[in-house]
JSON list of C-alpha atoms in Angstrom, two decimals:
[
{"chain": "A", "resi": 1, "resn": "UNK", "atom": "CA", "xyz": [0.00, 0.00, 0.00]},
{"chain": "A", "resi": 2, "resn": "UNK", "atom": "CA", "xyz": [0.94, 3.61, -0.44]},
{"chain": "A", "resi": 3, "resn": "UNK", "atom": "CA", "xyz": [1.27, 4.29, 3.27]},
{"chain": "A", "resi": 4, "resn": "UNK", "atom": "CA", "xyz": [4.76, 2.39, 3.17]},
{"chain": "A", "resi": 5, "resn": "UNK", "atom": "CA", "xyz": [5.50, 3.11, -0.66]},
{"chain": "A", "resi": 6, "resn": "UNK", "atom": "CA", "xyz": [9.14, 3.89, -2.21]},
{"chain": "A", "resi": 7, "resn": "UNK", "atom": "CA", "xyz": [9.16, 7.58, -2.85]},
{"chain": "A", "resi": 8, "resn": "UNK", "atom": "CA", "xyz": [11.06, 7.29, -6.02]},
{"chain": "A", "resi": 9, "resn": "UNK", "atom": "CA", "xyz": [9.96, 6.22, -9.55]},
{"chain": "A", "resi": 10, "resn": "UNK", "atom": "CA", "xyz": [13.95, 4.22, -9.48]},
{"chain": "A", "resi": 11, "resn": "UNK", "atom": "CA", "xyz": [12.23, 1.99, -6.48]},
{"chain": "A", "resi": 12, "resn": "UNK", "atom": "CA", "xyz": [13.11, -1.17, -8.31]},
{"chain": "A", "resi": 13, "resn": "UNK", "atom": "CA", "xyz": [16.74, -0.05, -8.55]},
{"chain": "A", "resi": 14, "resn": "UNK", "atom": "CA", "xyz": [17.09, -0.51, -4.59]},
{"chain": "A", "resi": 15, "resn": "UNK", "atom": "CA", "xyz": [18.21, -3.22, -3.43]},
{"chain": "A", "resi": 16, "resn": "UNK", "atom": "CA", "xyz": [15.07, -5.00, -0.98]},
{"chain": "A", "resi": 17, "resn": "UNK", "atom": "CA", "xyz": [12.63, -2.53, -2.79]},
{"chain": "A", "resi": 18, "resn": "UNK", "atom": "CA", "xyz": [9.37, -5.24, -2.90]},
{"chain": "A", "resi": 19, "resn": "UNK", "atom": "CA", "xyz": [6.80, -5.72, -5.41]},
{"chain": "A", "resi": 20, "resn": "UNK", "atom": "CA", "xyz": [4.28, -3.74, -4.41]},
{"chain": "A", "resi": 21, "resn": "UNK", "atom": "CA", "xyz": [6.94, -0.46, -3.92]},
{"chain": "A", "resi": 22, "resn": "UNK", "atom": "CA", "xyz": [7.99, -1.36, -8.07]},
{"chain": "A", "resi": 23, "resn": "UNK", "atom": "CA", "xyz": [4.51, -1.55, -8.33]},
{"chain": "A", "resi": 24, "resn": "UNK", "atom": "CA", "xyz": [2.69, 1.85, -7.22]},
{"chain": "A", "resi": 25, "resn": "UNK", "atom": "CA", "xyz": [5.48, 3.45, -8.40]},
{"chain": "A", "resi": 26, "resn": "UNK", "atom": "CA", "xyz": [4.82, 2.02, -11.71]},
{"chain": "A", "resi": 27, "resn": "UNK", "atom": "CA", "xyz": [1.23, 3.22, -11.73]},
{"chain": "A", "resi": 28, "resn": "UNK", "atom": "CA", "xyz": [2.08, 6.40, -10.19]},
{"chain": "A", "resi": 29, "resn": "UNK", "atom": "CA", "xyz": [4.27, 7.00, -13.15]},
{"chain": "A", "resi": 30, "resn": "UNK", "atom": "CA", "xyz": [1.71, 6.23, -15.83]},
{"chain": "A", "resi": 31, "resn": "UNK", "atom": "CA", "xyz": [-0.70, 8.34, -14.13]},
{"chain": "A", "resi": 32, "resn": "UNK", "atom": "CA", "xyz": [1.45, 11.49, -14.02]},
{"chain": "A", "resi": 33, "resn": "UNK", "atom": "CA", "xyz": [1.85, 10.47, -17.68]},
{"chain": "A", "resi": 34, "resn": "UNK", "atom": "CA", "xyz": [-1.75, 10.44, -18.08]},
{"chain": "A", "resi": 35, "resn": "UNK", "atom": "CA", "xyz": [-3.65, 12.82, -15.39]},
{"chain": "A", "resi": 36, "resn": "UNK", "atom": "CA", "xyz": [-2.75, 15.86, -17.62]},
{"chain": "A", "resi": 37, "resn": "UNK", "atom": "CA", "xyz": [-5.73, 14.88, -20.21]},
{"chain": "A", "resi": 38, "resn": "UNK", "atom": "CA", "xyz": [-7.28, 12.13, -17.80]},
{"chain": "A", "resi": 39, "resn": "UNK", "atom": "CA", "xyz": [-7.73, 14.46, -15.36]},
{"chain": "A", "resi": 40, "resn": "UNK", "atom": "CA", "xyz": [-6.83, 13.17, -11.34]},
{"chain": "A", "resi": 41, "resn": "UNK", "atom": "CA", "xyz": [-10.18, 10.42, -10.84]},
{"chain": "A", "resi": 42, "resn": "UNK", "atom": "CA", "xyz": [-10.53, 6.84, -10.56]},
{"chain": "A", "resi": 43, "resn": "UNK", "atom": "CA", "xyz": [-10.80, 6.47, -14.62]},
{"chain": "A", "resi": 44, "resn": "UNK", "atom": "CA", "xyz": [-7.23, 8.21, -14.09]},
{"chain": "A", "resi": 45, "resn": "UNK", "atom": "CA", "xyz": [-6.45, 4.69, -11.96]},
{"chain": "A", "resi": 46, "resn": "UNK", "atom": "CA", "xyz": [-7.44, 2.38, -14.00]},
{"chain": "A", "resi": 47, "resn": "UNK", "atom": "CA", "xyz": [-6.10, 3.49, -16.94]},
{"chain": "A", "resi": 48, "resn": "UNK", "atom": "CA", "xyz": [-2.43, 3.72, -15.61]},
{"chain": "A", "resi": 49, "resn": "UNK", "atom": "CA", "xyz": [-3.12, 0.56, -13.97]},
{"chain": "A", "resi": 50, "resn": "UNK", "atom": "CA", "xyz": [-3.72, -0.81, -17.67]},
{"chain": "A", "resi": 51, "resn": "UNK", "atom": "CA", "xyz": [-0.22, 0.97, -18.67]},
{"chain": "A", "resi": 52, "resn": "UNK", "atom": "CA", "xyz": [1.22, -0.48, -16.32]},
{"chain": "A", "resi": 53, "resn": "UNK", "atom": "CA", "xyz": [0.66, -4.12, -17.11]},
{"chain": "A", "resi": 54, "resn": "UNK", "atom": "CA", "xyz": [-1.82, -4.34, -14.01]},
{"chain": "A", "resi": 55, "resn": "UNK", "atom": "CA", "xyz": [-4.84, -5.71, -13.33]},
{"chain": "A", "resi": 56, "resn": "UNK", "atom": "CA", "xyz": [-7.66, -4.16, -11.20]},
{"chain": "A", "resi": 57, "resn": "UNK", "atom": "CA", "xyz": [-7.65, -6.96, -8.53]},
{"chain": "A", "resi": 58, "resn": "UNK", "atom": "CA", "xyz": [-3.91, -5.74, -8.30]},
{"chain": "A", "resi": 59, "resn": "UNK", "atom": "CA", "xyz": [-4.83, -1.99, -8.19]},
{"chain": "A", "resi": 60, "resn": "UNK", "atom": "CA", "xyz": [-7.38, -2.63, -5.35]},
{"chain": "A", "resi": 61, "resn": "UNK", "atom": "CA", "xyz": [-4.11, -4.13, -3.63]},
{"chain": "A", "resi": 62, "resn": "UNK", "atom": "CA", "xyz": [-1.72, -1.79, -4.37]},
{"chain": "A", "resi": 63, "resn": "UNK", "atom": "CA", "xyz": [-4.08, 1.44, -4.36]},
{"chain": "A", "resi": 64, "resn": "UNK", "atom": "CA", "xyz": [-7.18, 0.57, -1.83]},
{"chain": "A", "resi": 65, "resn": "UNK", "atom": "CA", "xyz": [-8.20, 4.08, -1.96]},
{"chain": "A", "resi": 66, "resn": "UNK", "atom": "CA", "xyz": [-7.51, 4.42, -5.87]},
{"chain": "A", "resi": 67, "resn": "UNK", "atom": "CA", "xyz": [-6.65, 8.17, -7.01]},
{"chain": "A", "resi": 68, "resn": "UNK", "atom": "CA", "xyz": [-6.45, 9.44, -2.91]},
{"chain": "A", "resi": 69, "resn": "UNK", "atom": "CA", "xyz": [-3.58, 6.82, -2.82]},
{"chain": "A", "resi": 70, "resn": "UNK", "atom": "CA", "xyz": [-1.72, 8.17, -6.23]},
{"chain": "A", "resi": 71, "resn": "UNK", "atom": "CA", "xyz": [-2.05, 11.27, -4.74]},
{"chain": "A", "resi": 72, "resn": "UNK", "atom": "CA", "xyz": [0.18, 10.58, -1.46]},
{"chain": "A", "resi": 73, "resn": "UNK", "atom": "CA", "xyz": [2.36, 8.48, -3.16]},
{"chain": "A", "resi": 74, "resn": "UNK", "atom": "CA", "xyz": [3.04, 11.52, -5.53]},
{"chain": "A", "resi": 75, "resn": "UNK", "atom": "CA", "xyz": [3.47, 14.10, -2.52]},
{"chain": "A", "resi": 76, "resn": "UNK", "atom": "CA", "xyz": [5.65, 11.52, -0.60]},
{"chain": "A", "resi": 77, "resn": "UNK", "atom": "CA", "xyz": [7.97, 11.27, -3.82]},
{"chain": "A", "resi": 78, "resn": "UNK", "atom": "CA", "xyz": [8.10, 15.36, -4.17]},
{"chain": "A", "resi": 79, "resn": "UNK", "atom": "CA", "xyz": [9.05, 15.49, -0.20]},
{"chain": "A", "resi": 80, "resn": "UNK", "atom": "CA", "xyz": [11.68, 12.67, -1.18]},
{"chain": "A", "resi": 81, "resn": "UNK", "atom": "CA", "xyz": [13.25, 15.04, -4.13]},
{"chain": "A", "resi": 82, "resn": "UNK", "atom": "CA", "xyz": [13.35, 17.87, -2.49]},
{"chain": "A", "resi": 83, "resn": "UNK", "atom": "CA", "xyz": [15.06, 16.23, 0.04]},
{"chain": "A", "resi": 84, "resn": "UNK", "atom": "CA", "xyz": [17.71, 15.18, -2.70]},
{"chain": "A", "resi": 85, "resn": "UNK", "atom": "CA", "xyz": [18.20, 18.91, -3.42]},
{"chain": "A", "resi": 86, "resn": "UNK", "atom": "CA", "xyz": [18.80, 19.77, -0.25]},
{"chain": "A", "resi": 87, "resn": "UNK", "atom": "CA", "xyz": [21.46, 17.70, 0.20]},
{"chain": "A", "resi": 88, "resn": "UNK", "atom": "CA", "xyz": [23.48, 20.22, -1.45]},
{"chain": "A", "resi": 89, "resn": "UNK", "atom": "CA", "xyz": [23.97, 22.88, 1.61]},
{"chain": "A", "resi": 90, "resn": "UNK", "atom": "CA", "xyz": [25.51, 22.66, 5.25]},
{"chain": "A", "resi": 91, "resn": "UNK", "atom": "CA", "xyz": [22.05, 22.94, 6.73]},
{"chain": "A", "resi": 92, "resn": "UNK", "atom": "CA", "xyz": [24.41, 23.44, 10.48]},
{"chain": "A", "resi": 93, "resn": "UNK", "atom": "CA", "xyz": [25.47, 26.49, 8.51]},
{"chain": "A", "resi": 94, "resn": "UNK", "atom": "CA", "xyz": [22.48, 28.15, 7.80]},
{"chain": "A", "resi": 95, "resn": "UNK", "atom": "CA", "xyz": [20.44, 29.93, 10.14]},
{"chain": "A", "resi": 96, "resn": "UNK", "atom": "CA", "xyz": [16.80, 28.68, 10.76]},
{"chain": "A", "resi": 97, "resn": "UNK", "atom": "CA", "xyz": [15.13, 31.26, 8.59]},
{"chain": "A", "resi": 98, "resn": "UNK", "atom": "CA", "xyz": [17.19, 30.34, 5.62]},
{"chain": "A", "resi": 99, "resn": "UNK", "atom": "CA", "xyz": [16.40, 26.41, 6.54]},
{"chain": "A", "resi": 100, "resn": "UNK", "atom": "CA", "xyz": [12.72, 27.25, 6.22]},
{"chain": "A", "resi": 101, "resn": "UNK", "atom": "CA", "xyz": [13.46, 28.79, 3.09]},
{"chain": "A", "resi": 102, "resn": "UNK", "atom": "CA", "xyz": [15.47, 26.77, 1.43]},
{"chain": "A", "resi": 103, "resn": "UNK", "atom": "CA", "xyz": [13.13, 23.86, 2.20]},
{"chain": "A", "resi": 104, "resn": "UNK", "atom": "CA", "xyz": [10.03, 25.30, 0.85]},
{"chain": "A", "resi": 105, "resn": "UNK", "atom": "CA", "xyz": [12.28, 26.72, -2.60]},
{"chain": "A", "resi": 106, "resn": "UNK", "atom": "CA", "xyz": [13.57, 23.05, -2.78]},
{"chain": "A", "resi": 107, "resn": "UNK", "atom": "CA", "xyz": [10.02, 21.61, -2.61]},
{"chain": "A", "resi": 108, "resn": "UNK", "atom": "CA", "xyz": [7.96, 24.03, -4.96]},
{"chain": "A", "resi": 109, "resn": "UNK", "atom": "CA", "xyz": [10.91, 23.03, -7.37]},
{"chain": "A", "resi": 110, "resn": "UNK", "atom": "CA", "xyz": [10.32, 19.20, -7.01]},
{"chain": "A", "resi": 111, "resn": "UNK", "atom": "CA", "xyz": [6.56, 20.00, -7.25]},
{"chain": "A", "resi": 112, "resn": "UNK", "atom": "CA", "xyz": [7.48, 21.90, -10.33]},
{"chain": "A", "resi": 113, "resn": "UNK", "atom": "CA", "xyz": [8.84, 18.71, -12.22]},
{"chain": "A", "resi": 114, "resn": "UNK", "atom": "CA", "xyz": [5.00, 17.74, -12.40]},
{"chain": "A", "resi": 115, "resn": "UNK", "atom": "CA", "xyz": [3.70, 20.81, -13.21]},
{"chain": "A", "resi": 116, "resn": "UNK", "atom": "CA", "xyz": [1.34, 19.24, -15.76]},
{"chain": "A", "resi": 117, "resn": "UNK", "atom": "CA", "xyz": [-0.47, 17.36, -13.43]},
{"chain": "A", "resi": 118, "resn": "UNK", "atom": "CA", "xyz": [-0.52, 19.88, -10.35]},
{"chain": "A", "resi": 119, "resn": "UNK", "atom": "CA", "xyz": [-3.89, 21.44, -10.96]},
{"chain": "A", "resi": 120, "resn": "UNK", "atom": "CA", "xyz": [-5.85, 18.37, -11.76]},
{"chain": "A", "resi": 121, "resn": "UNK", "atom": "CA", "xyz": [-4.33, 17.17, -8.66]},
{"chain": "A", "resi": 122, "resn": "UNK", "atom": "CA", "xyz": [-5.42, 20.39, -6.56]},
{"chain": "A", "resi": 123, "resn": "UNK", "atom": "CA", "xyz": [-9.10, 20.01, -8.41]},
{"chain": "A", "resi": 124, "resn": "UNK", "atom": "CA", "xyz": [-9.33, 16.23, -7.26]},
{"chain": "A", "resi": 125, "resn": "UNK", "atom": "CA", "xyz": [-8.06, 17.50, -3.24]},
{"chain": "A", "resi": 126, "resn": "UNK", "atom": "CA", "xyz": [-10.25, 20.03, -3.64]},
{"chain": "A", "resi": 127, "resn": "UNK", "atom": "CA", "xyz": [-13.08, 17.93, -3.18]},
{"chain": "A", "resi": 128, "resn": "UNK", "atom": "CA", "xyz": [-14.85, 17.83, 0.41]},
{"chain": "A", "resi": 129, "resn": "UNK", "atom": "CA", "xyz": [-13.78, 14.44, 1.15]},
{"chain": "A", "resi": 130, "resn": "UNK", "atom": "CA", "xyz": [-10.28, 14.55, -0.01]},
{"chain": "A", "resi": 131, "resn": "UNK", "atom": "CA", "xyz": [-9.74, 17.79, 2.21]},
{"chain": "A", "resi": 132, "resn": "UNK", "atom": "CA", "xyz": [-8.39, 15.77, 5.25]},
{"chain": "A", "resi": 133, "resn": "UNK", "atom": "CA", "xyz": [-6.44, 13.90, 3.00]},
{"chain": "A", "resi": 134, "resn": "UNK", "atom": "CA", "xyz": [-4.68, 17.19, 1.20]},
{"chain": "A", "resi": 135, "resn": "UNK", "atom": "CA", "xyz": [-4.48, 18.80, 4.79]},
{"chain": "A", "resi": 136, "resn": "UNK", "atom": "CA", "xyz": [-2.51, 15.67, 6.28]},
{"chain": "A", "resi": 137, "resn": "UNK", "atom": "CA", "xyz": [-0.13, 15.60, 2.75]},
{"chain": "A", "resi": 138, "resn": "UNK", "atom": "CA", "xyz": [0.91, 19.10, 3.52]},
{"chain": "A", "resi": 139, "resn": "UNK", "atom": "CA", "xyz": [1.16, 18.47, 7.27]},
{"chain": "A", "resi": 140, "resn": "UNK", "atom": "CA", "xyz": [3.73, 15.43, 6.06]},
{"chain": "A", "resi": 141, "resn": "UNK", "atom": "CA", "xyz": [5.86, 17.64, 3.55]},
{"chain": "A", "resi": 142, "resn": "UNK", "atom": "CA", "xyz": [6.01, 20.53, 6.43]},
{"chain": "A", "resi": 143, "resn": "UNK", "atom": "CA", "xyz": [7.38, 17.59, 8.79]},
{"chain": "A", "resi": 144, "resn": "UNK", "atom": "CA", "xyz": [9.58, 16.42, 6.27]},
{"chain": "A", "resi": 145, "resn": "UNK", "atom": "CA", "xyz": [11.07, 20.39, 5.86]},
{"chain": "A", "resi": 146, "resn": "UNK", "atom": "CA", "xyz": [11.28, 20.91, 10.12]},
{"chain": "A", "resi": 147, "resn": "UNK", "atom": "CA", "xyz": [13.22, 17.48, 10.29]},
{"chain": "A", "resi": 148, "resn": "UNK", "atom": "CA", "xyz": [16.09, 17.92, 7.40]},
{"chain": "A", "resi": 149, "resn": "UNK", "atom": "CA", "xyz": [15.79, 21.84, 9.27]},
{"chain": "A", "resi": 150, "resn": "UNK", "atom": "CA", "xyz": [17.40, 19.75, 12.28]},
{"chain": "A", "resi": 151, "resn": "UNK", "atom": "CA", "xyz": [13.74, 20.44, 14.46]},
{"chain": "A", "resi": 152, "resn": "UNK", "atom": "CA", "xyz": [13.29, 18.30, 17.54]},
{"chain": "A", "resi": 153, "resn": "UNK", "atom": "CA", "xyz": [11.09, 19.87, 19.34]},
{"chain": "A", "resi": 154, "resn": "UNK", "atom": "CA", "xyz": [8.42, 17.43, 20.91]},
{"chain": "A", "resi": 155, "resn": "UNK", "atom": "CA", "xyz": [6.17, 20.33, 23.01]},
{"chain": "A", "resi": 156, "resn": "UNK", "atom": "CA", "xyz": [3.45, 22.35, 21.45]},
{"chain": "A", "resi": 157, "resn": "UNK", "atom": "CA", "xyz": [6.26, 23.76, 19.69]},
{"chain": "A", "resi": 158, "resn": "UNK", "atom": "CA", "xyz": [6.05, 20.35, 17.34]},
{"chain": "A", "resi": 159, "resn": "UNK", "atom": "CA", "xyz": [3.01, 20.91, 16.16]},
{"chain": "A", "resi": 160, "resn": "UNK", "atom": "CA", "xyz": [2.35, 25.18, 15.91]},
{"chain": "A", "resi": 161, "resn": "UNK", "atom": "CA", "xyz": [5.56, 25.04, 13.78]},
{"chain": "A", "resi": 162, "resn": "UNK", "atom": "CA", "xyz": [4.34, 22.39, 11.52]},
{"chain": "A", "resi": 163, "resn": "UNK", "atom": "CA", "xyz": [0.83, 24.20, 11.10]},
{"chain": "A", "resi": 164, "resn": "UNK", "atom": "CA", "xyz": [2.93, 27.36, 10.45]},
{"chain": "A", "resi": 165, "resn": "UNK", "atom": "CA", "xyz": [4.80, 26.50, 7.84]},
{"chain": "A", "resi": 166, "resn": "UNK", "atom": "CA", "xyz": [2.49, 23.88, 6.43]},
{"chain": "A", "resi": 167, "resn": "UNK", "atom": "CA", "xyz": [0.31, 27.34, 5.55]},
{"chain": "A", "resi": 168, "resn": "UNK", "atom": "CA", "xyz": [3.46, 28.64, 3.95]},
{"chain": "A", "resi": 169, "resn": "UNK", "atom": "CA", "xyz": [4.10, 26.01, 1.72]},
{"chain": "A", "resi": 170, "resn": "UNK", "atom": "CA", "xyz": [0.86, 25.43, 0.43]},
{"chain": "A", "resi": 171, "resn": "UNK", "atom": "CA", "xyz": [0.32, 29.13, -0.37]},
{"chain": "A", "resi": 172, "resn": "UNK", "atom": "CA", "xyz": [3.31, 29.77, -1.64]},
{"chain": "A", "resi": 173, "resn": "UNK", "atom": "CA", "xyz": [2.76, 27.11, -4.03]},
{"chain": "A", "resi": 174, "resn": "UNK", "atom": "CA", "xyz": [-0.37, 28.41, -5.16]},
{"chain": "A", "resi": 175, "resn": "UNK", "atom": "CA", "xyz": [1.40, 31.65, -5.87]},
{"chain": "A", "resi": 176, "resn": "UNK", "atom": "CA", "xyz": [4.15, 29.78, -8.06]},
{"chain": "A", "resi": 177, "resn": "UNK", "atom": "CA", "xyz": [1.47, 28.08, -9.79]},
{"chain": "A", "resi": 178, "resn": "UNK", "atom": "CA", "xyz": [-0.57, 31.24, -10.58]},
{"chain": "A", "resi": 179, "resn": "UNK", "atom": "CA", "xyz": [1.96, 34.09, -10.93]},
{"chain": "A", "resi": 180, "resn": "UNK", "atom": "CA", "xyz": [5.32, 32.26, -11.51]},
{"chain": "A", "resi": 181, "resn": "UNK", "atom": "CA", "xyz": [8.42, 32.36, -9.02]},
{"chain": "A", "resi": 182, "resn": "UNK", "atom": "CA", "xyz": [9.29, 35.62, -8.37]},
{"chain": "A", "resi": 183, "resn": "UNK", "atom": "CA", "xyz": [5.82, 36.57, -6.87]},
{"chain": "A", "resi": 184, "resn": "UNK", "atom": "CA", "xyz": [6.23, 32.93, -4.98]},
{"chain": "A", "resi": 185, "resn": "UNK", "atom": "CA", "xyz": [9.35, 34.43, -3.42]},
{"chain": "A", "resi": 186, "resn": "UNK", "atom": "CA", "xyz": [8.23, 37.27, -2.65]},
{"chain": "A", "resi": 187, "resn": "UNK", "atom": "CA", "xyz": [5.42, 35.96, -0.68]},
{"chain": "A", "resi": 188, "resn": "UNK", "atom": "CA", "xyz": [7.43, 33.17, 0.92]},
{"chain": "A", "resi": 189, "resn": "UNK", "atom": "CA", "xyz": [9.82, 36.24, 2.29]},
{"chain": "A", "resi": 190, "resn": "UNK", "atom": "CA", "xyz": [6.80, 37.87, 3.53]},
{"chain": "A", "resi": 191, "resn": "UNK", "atom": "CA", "xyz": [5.40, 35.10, 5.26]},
{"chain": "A", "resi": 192, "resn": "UNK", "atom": "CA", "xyz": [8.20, 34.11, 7.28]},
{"chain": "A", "resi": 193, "resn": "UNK", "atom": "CA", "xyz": [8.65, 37.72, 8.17]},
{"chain": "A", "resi": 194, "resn": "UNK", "atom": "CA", "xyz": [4.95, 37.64, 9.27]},
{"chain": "A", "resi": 195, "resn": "UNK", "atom": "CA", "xyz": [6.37, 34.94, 11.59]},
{"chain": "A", "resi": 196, "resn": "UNK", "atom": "CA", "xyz": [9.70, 36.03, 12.66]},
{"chain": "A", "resi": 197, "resn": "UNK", "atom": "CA", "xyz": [11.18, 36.36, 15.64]},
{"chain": "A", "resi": 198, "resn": "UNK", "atom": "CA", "xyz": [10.39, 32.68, 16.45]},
{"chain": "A", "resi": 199, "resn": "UNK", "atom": "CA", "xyz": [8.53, 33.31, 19.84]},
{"chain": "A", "resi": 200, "resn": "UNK", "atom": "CA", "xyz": [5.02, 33.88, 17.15]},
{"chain": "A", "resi": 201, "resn": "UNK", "atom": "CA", "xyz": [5.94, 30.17, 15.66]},
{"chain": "A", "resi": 202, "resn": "UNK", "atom": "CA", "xyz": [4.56, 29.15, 19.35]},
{"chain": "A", "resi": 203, "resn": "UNK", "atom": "CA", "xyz": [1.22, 30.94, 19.48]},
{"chain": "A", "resi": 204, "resn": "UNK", "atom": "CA", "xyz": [0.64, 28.43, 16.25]},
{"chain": "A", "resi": 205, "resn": "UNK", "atom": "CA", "xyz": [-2.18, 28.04, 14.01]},
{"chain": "A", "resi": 206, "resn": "UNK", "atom": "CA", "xyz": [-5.41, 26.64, 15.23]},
{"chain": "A", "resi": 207, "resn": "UNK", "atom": "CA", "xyz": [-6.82, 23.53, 13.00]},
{"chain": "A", "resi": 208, "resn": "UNK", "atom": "CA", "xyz": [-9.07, 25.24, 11.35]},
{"chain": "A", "resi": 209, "resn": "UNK", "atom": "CA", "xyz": [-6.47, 27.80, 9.83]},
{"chain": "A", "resi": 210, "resn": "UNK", "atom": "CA", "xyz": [-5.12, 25.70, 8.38]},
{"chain": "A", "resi": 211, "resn": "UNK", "atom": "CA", "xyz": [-7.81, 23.73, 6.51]},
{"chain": "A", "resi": 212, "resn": "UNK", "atom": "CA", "xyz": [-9.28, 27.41, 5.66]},
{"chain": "A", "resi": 213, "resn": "UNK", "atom": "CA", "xyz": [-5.69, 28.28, 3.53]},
{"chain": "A", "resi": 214, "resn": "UNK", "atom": "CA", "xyz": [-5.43, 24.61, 1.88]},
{"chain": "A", "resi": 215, "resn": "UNK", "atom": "CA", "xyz": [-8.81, 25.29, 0.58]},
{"chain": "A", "resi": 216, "resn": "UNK", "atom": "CA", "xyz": [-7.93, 28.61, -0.37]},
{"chain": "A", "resi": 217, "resn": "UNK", "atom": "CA", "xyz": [-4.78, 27.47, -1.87]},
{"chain": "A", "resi": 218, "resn": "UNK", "atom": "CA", "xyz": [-6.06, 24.68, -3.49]},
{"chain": "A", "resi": 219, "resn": "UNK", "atom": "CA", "xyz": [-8.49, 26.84, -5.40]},
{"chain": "A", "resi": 220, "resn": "UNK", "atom": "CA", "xyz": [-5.88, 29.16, -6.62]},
{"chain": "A", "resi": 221, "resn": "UNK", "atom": "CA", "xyz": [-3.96, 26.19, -7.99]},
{"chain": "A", "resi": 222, "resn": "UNK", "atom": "CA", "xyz": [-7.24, 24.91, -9.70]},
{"chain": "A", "resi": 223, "resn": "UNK", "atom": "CA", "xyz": [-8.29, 28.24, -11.60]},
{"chain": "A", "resi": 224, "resn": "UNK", "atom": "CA", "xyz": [-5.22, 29.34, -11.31]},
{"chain": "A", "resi": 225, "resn": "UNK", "atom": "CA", "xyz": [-6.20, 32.96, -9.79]}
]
């Protein structure tokens, strides 16, 4: 299943990489191949399933939850590039601010290899009951960020700095998308000087916040406005 998928389309170049990681990555790459005209839906799954060489008793395996599944495995893999990128600085050498930056620059840019598919995708999350589900995906990549950012806070802390800059990155994306990188800088500088010094990263973001600007976000990224 997804949960515990590869987040690389060269899974089945690592060595112990199973099946089922070979597998959904397989799909997943068919369906980024496809989800531009497709659209992001179940047809979307069975039809990469098909490119794939799978069957649908294999999809309902591999992908219980179909197109919500293709859609973490595809966020998991961008949080597992950007990753890669940022394996070019000292992150001890950089202060915090710059960590937060450079991790939300590193992911837009992975994000930005699938360009194609990024606003069927936000169309499909956009959806009532895919909201939890695009919520907890940016909650993940924000974790992802405050870990390589050397974070190890395990207070409120943990979470009001993962709400934080889970808001950042999902509106600054929607910027990129809409008005191209310079404006997506621009408002990435402006948001972490909204939250700077890092005493306001503990008053936090209350749940609903946060759903409120993924919505938002994610219908900026659909209509592109």
């Amino acid at each position: 299943m997804s949960e515990t998928a590869e987040p690389s389309s060269q899974a089945s170049d690592k060595p112990g990489s199973s099946w089922a990681d070979t597998a959904e990555q397989r799909v997943l790459d068919e369906a980024l191949r496809l989800a531009p005209k497709a659209g992001w839906n179940a047809g979307l799954v069975s039809r990469a399933l098909a490119a794939a060489g799978l069957s649908e008793a294999e999809g309902q395996l591999l992908l219980p939850e179909g197109a919500r599944d293709l859609a973490a495995l595809l966020s998991r893999r961008h949080d597992a590039a950007a990753l890669d990128r940022l394996k070019a600085f000292d992150v001890a050498a950089l202060k915090i601010r710059q960590r937060i930056r450079e991790g939300v620059v590193a992911r837009l840019d992975a994000a930005q290899e699938h360009a194609d598919v990024l606003r069927p995708l936000a169309a499909f999350l956009a959806f009532p009951t895919n909201l939890a589900l695009a919520v907890r995906l940016t909650w993940e990549s924000a974790d992802v960020l405050w870990r390589w950012a050397g974070d190890t806070a395990t207070d409120e802390n943990h979470y009001s700095k993962r709400a934080i800059l889970s808001g950042i990155l999902v509106s600054t994306l929607a910027v990129d998308m809409a008005s191209g990188r310079a404006s997506a800088l621009s408002h990435l500088d402006a948001r972490i000087d909204n939250v700077m010094a890092f005493e306001k990263w503990k008053a936090g973001l209350k749940p609903m916040d946060l759903a409120s600007e993924v919505v938002s976000a994610l219908a900026r990224m659909r209509y592109g406005k």
